[in-house]
PDB file of C-alpha atoms in Angstrom:
ATOM      1  CA  UNK N  21     -17.971   6.568  -6.112  1.00  0.00           C
ATOM      2  CA  UNK N  22     -17.030   7.064  -2.487  1.00  0.00           C
ATOM      3  CA  UNK N  23     -13.643   6.218  -0.994  1.00  0.00           C
ATOM      4  CA  UNK N  24     -13.410   5.585   2.746  1.00  0.00           C
ATOM      5  CA  UNK N  25      -9.973   6.791   3.668  1.00  0.00           C
ATOM      6  CA  UNK N  26      -7.697   7.358   6.655  1.00  0.00           C
ATOM      7  CA  UNK N  27      -4.891   9.860   6.778  1.00  0.00           C
ATOM      8  CA  UNK N  28      -1.396   8.412   7.262  1.00  0.00           C
ATOM      9  CA  UNK N  29      -2.584   4.784   6.969  1.00  0.00           C
ATOM     10  CA  UNK N  30      -0.541   2.890   4.339  1.00  0.00           C
ATOM     11  CA  UNK N  31      -3.320   0.815   2.768  1.00  0.00           C
ATOM     12  CA  UNK N  32      -5.564   3.753   1.835  1.00  0.00           C
ATOM     13  CA  UNK N  33      -2.511   5.573   0.507  1.00  0.00           C
ATOM     14  CA  UNK N  34      -1.804   2.681  -1.860  1.00  0.00           C
ATOM     15  CA  UNK N  35      -5.305   2.961  -3.311  1.00  0.00           C
ATOM     16  CA  UNK N  36      -5.159   6.779  -3.457  1.00  0.00           C
ATOM     17  CA  UNK N  37      -1.902   6.582  -5.402  1.00  0.00           C
ATOM     18  CA  UNK N  38      -3.399   4.077  -7.831  1.00  0.00           C
ATOM     19  CA  UNK N  39      -6.415   6.319  -8.415  1.00  0.00           C
ATOM     20  CA  UNK N  40      -4.183   9.366  -8.891  1.00  0.00           C
ATOM     21  CA  UNK N  41      -1.947   7.554 -11.368  1.00  0.00           C
ATOM     22  CA  UNK N  42      -5.069   6.639 -13.332  1.00  0.00           C
ATOM     23  CA  UNK N  43      -6.167  10.279 -13.300  1.00  0.00           C
ATOM     24  CA  UNK N  44      -9.497   9.472 -11.664  1.00  0.00           C
ATOM     25  CA  UNK N  45     -11.060  12.480  -9.961  1.00  0.00           C
ATOM     26  CA  UNK N  46     -14.807  11.704  -9.787  1.00  0.00           C
ATOM     27  CA  UNK N  47     -14.566  10.274  -6.258  1.00  0.00           C
ATOM     28  CA  UNK N  48     -15.822  11.530  -2.920  1.00  0.00           C
ATOM     29  CA  UNK N  49     -13.170  10.973  -0.244  1.00  0.00           C
ATOM     30  CA  UNK N  50     -14.506  10.294   3.253  1.00  0.00           C
ATOM     31  CA  UNK N  51     -11.883  10.522   5.996  1.00  0.00           C
ATOM     32  CA  UNK N  52     -12.141   8.202   8.986  1.00  0.00           C
ATOM     33  CA  UNK N  53     -10.335   8.720  12.284  1.00  0.00           C
ATOM     34  CA  UNK N  54      -8.965   5.254  13.057  1.00  0.00           C
ATOM     35  CA  UNK N  55      -7.627   5.933  16.579  1.00  0.00           C
ATOM     36  CA  UNK N  56     -11.052   7.363  17.468  1.00  0.00           C
ATOM     37  CA  UNK N  57     -12.694   4.183  16.170  1.00  0.00           C
ATOM     38  CA  UNK N  58     -14.673   5.617  13.253  1.00  0.00           C
ATOM     39  CA  UNK N  59     -14.072   2.352  11.405  1.00  0.00           C
ATOM     40  CA  UNK N  60     -15.710   0.352  14.213  1.00  0.00           C
ATOM     41  CA  UNK N  61     -19.145   1.893  13.768  1.00  0.00           C
ATOM     42  CA  UNK N  62     -22.118  -0.245  12.707  1.00  0.00           C
ATOM     43  CA  UNK N  63     -22.507   1.786   9.542  1.00  0.00           C
ATOM     44  CA  UNK N  64     -18.930   1.162   8.464  1.00  0.00           C
ATOM     45  CA  UNK N  65     -19.032  -2.510   9.497  1.00  0.00           C
ATOM     46  CA  UNK N  66     -21.955  -2.898   7.098  1.00  0.00           C
ATOM     47  CA  UNK N  67     -19.626  -1.779   4.319  1.00  0.00           C
ATOM     48  CA  UNK N  68     -16.676  -3.907   5.435  1.00  0.00           C
ATOM     49  CA  UNK N  69     -17.296  -6.495   8.178  1.00  0.00           C
ATOM     50  CA  UNK N  70     -13.602  -6.614   9.127  1.00  0.00           C
ATOM     51  CA  UNK N  71     -13.734  -2.823   9.721  1.00  0.00           C
ATOM     52  CA  UNK N  72     -10.601  -1.988   7.738  1.00  0.00           C
ATOM     53  CA  UNK N  73      -9.862   0.829   5.310  1.00  0.00           C
ATOM     54  CA  UNK N  74      -9.874   1.498   2.446  1.00  0.00           C
ATOM     55  CA  UNK N  75     -13.317   0.788   1.073  1.00  0.00           C
ATOM     56  CA  UNK N  76     -14.446   1.838  -2.388  1.00  0.00           C
ATOM     57  CA  UNK N  77     -18.228   2.235  -2.527  1.00  0.00           C
ATOM     58  CA  UNK N  78     -19.653   2.152  -6.040  1.00  0.00           C
ATOM     59  CA  UNK N  79     -22.615   4.227  -7.160  1.00  0.00           C
ATOM     60  CA  UNK N  80     -24.842   1.127  -6.995  1.00  0.00           C
ATOM     61  CA  UNK N  81     -23.918   0.555  -3.338  1.00  0.00           C
ATOM     62  CA  UNK N  82     -21.444  -2.286  -3.854  1.00  0.00           C
ATOM     63  CA  UNK N  83     -18.516  -1.948  -1.442  1.00  0.00           C
ATOM     64  CA  UNK N  84     -15.063  -3.187  -2.404  1.00  0.00           C
ATOM     65  CA  UNK N  85     -12.419  -3.532   0.270  1.00  0.00           C
ATOM     66  CA  UNK N  86      -8.888  -5.006   0.149  1.00  0.00           C
ATOM     67  CA  UNK N  87      -6.399  -2.959  -1.845  1.00  0.00           C
ATOM     68  CA  UNK N  88      -5.748  -5.650  -4.454  1.00  0.00           C
ATOM     69  CA  UNK N  89      -9.473  -5.858  -5.200  1.00  0.00           C
ATOM     70  CA  UNK N  90      -9.720  -2.080  -5.538  1.00  0.00           C
ATOM     71  CA  UNK N  91      -6.712  -2.149  -7.879  1.00  0.00           C
ATOM     72  CA  UNK N  92      -8.417  -4.832  -9.995  1.00  0.00           C
ATOM     73  CA  UNK N  93     -11.734  -2.992 -10.220  1.00  0.00           C
ATOM     74  CA  UNK N  94     -10.139   0.313 -11.200  1.00  0.00           C
ATOM     75  CA  UNK N  95      -7.841  -1.374 -13.732  1.00  0.00           C
ATOM     76  CA  UNK N  96     -10.789  -3.136 -15.382  1.00  0.00           C
ATOM     77  CA  UNK N  97     -12.932  -0.016 -15.469  1.00  0.00           C
ATOM     78  CA  UNK N  98     -10.109   2.314 -16.561  1.00  0.00           C
ATOM     79  CA  UNK N  99      -7.761   0.183 -18.688  1.00  0.00           C
ATOM     80  CA  UNK N 100      -5.733   3.081 -20.087  1.00  0.00           C
ATOM     81  CA  UNK N 101      -2.307   3.456 -18.474  1.00  0.00           C
ATOM     82  CA  UNK N 102      -2.298  -0.131 -17.149  1.00  0.00           C
ATOM     83  CA  UNK N 103      -0.714  -0.550 -13.717  1.00  0.00           C
ATOM     84  CA  UNK N 104      -1.301  -4.298 -13.395  1.00  0.00           C
ATOM     85  CA  UNK N 105       0.460  -5.256 -16.617  1.00  0.00           C
ATOM     86  CA  UNK N 106      -0.146  -5.638 -20.326  1.00  0.00           C
ATOM     87  CA  UNK N 107       0.939  -9.162 -21.260  1.00  0.00           C
ATOM     88  CA  UNK N 108       0.245 -12.372 -19.337  1.00  0.00           C
ATOM     89  CA  UNK N 109       3.877 -12.493 -18.226  1.00  0.00           C
ATOM     90  CA  UNK N 110       3.973  -8.874 -17.109  1.00  0.00           C
ATOM     91  CA  UNK N 111       0.719  -9.273 -15.174  1.00  0.00           C
ATOM     92  CA  UNK N 112       2.073 -12.333 -13.395  1.00  0.00           C
ATOM     93  CA  UNK N 113       5.382 -10.666 -12.495  1.00  0.00           C
ATOM     94  CA  UNK N 114       3.629  -7.566 -11.133  1.00  0.00           C
ATOM     95  CA  UNK N 115       1.245  -9.730  -9.105  1.00  0.00           C
ATOM     96  CA  UNK N 116       4.152 -11.790  -7.788  1.00  0.00           C
ATOM     97  CA  UNK N 117       6.071  -8.757  -6.579  1.00  0.00           C
ATOM     98  CA  UNK N 118       3.004  -7.071  -5.139  1.00  0.00           C
ATOM     99  CA  UNK N 119       2.202 -10.210  -3.121  1.00  0.00           C
ATOM    100  CA  UNK N 120       5.812 -10.509  -1.953  1.00  0.00           C
ATOM    101  CA  UNK N 121       5.827  -6.896  -0.870  1.00  0.00           C
ATOM    102  CA  UNK N 122       2.577  -7.260   1.045  1.00  0.00           C
ATOM    103  CA  UNK N 123       3.520 -10.467   2.848  1.00  0.00           C
ATOM    104  CA  UNK N 124       7.196  -9.856   3.615  1.00  0.00           C
ATOM    105  CA  UNK N 125       7.455  -6.075   3.810  1.00  0.00           C
ATOM    106  CA  UNK N 126       4.207  -4.135   4.302  1.00  0.00           C
ATOM    107  CA  UNK N 127       2.336  -6.435   6.695  1.00  0.00           C
ATOM    108  CA  UNK N 128       5.342  -6.953   8.990  1.00  0.00           C
ATOM    109  CA  UNK N 129       5.788  -3.165   9.100  1.00  0.00           C
ATOM    110  CA  UNK N 130       2.091  -2.859  10.079  1.00  0.00           C
ATOM    111  CA  UNK N 131       2.556  -5.437  12.808  1.00  0.00           C
ATOM    112  CA  UNK N 132       5.709  -3.841  14.145  1.00  0.00           C
ATOM    113  CA  UNK N 133       4.018  -0.445  14.405  1.00  0.00           C
ATOM    114  CA  UNK N 134       0.834  -1.732  16.010  1.00  0.00           C
ATOM    115  CA  UNK N 135       2.478  -4.107  18.471  1.00  0.00           C
ATOM    116  CA  UNK N 136       5.338  -1.788  19.403  1.00  0.00           C
ATOM    117  CA  UNK N 137       3.229   1.304  19.966  1.00  0.00           C
ATOM    118  CA  UNK N 138       0.025  -0.262  21.269  1.00  0.00           C
ATOM    119  CA  UNK N 139      -1.897   2.349  19.291  1.00  0.00           C
ATOM    120  CA  UNK N 140      -4.938   0.066  18.999  1.00  0.00           C
ATOM    121  CA  UNK N 141      -4.712  -1.589  22.411  1.00  0.00           C
ATOM    122  CA  UNK N 142      -8.406  -0.856  22.928  1.00  0.00           C
ATOM    123  CA  UNK N 143      -9.247  -3.373  20.193  1.00  0.00           C
ATOM    124  CA  UNK N 144      -6.262  -5.769  20.065  1.00  0.00           C
ATOM    125  CA  UNK N 145      -3.668  -7.232  22.417  1.00  0.00           C
ATOM    126  CA  UNK N 146      -0.255  -5.804  21.512  1.00  0.00           C
ATOM    127  CA  UNK N 147       2.680  -8.191  21.953  1.00  0.00           C
ATOM    128  CA  UNK N 148       5.880  -6.188  22.257  1.00  0.00           C
ATOM    129  CA  UNK N 149       8.094  -9.149  21.332  1.00  0.00           C
ATOM    130  CA  UNK N 150       6.166  -9.630  18.093  1.00  0.00           C
ATOM    131  CA  UNK N 151       6.617  -5.935  17.351  1.00  0.00           C
ATOM    132  CA  UNK N 152      10.390  -6.397  17.538  1.00  0.00           C
ATOM    133  CA  UNK N 153      10.359  -9.577  15.446  1.00  0.00           C
ATOM    134  CA  UNK N 154       8.066  -8.014  12.829  1.00  0.00           C
ATOM    135  CA  UNK N 155      10.517  -5.128  12.514  1.00  0.00           C
ATOM    136  CA  UNK N 156      13.328  -7.642  11.911  1.00  0.00           C
ATOM    137  CA  UNK N 157      11.253  -9.332   9.202  1.00  0.00           C
ATOM    138  CA  UNK N 158      10.610  -5.965   7.545  1.00  0.00           C
ATOM    139  CA  UNK N 159      14.318  -5.115   7.590  1.00  0.00           C
ATOM    140  CA  UNK N 160      15.204  -8.357   5.808  1.00  0.00           C
ATOM    141  CA  UNK N 161      13.298  -7.263   2.712  1.00  0.00           C
ATOM    142  CA  UNK N 162      15.491  -4.231   1.994  1.00  0.00           C
ATOM    143  CA  UNK N 163      18.340  -6.292   0.450  1.00  0.00           C
ATOM    144  CA  UNK N 164      15.792  -8.171  -1.680  1.00  0.00           C
ATOM    145  CA  UNK N 165      14.317  -4.935  -2.980  1.00  0.00           C
ATOM    146  CA  UNK N 166      17.795  -3.451  -3.489  1.00  0.00           C
ATOM    147  CA  UNK N 167      18.888  -6.460  -5.571  1.00  0.00           C
ATOM    148  CA  UNK N 168      15.769  -6.278  -7.740  1.00  0.00           C
ATOM    149  CA  UNK N 169      16.207  -2.559  -8.341  1.00  0.00           C
ATOM    150  CA  UNK N 170      19.857  -3.066  -9.245  1.00  0.00           C
ATOM    151  CA  UNK N 171      18.591  -4.936 -12.325  1.00  0.00           C
ATOM    152  CA  UNK N 172      15.437  -3.016 -13.193  1.00  0.00           C
ATOM    153  CA  UNK N 173      14.256   0.584 -13.288  1.00  0.00           C
ATOM    154  CA  UNK N 174      11.099  -0.317 -11.396  1.00  0.00           C
ATOM    155  CA  UNK N 175      10.191  -3.083  -8.992  1.00  0.00           C
ATOM    156  CA  UNK N 176       8.549  -5.424 -11.498  1.00  0.00           C
ATOM    157  CA  UNK N 177      10.602  -4.502 -14.556  1.00  0.00           C
ATOM    158  CA  UNK N 178      10.967  -1.555 -16.895  1.00  0.00           C
ATOM    159  CA  UNK N 179       7.500  -0.075 -16.352  1.00  0.00           C
ATOM    160  CA  UNK N 180       5.966   1.627 -13.324  1.00  0.00           C
ATOM    161  CA  UNK N 181       3.302  -0.587 -11.763  1.00  0.00           C
ATOM    162  CA  UNK N 182       1.175  -1.282  -8.722  1.00  0.00           C
ATOM    163  CA  UNK N 183       4.169  -3.075  -7.208  1.00  0.00           C
ATOM    164  CA  UNK N 184       6.018   0.242  -7.075  1.00  0.00           C
ATOM    165  CA  UNK N 185       3.083   1.783  -5.233  1.00  0.00           C
ATOM    166  CA  UNK N 186       3.137  -0.925  -2.575  1.00  0.00           C
ATOM    167  CA  UNK N 187       6.908  -0.700  -2.260  1.00  0.00           C
ATOM    168  CA  UNK N 188       7.154   3.084  -1.916  1.00  0.00           C
ATOM    169  CA  UNK N 189       4.279   3.250   0.560  1.00  0.00           C
ATOM    170  CA  UNK N 190       6.060   0.649   2.686  1.00  0.00           C
ATOM    171  CA  UNK N 191       9.463   2.347   2.454  1.00  0.00           C
ATOM    172  CA  UNK N 192       7.862   5.595   3.605  1.00  0.00           C
ATOM    173  CA  UNK N 193       5.775   3.979   6.339  1.00  0.00           C
ATOM    174  CA  UNK N 194       8.720   1.976   7.708  1.00  0.00           C
ATOM    175  CA  UNK N 195      10.295   5.208   8.894  1.00  0.00           C
ATOM    176  CA  UNK N 196       7.843   5.153  11.816  1.00  0.00           C
ATOM    177  CA  UNK N 197       9.484   1.928  13.025  1.00  0.00           C
ATOM    178  CA  UNK N 198      12.914   3.509  12.493  1.00  0.00           C
ATOM    179  CA  UNK N 199      13.811   1.665   9.306  1.00  0.00           C
ATOM    180  CA  UNK N 200      15.291   3.663   6.456  1.00  0.00           C
ATOM    181  CA  UNK N 201      16.750   2.837   3.056  1.00  0.00           C
ATOM    182  CA  UNK N 202      19.714   5.226   3.275  1.00  0.00           C
ATOM    183  CA  UNK N 203      22.323   2.491   2.781  1.00  0.00           C
ATOM    184  CA  UNK N 204      20.706   1.142  -0.403  1.00  0.00           C
ATOM    185  CA  UNK N 205      21.665   3.218  -3.470  1.00  0.00           C
ATOM    186  CA  UNK N 206      19.278   1.541  -5.895  1.00  0.00           C
ATOM    187  CA  UNK N 207      16.323   1.995  -3.571  1.00  0.00           C
ATOM    188  CA  UNK N 208      17.350   5.623  -3.196  1.00  0.00           C
ATOM    189  CA  UNK N 209      17.558   6.068  -6.980  1.00  0.00           C
ATOM    190  CA  UNK N 210      14.151   4.458  -7.440  1.00  0.00           C
ATOM    191  CA  UNK N 211      12.595   6.428  -4.549  1.00  0.00           C
ATOM    192  CA  UNK N 212      13.659   9.671  -6.221  1.00  0.00           C
ATOM    193  CA  UNK N 213      11.739   8.527  -9.316  1.00  0.00           C
ATOM    194  CA  UNK N 214       8.713   7.721  -7.184  1.00  0.00           C
ATOM    195  CA  UNK N 215       8.671  11.198  -5.688  1.00  0.00           C
ATOM    196  CA  UNK N 216       8.257  12.594  -9.205  1.00  0.00           C
ATOM    197  CA  UNK N 217       5.177  10.458  -9.909  1.00  0.00           C
ATOM    198  CA  UNK N 218       1.760  12.175 -10.083  1.00  0.00           C
ATOM    199  CA  UNK N 219       0.415   9.825  -7.406  1.00  0.00           C
ATOM    200  CA  UNK N 220       3.182  10.173  -4.836  1.00  0.00           C
ATOM    201  CA  UNK N 221       1.565  13.018  -2.916  1.00  0.00           C
ATOM    202  CA  UNK N 222      -1.925  11.484  -3.057  1.00  0.00           C
TER     203      UNK N 222
END
């Protein structure tokens, strides 16, 4: 398998962490330079027409993009150490939290960074006001995450899951838009656990 990656980008990091937690090592990592536009090439667009990373290319040439789809493929192929749940209820709760985190936490952080910095102004129209509003939306999720972690060891319950990966990647990435979790003791407690995970440094 080949994994089309980008250093510092949150979405590829989510997938790298998932792969590391599964103990999967038989992958060729191909680094793309996003600011330089490596992902806009014809060759890469043939693998993912929306030109986003990550992309997991299977040995038969099938290309899987979107982090949730990569999670699903890896979970199905390597079911040991499940990260998407064991029971129907656990799977649903993990999916629910992962979707919440994407929609209300990770994607607003993306938008704030891109629209505030104009890093991709050669391929999009940054709107500074939206960058500010997206940052406000991101900030509103911290109390929600804090409340959940006041009741559970991990984001979706008592077991580490894909939802924790999405959450910790977002907490770390949000520092670039000057949002930190210092005032939230349960997030801090949980983040210390995350830093001990085998996938954290992936």
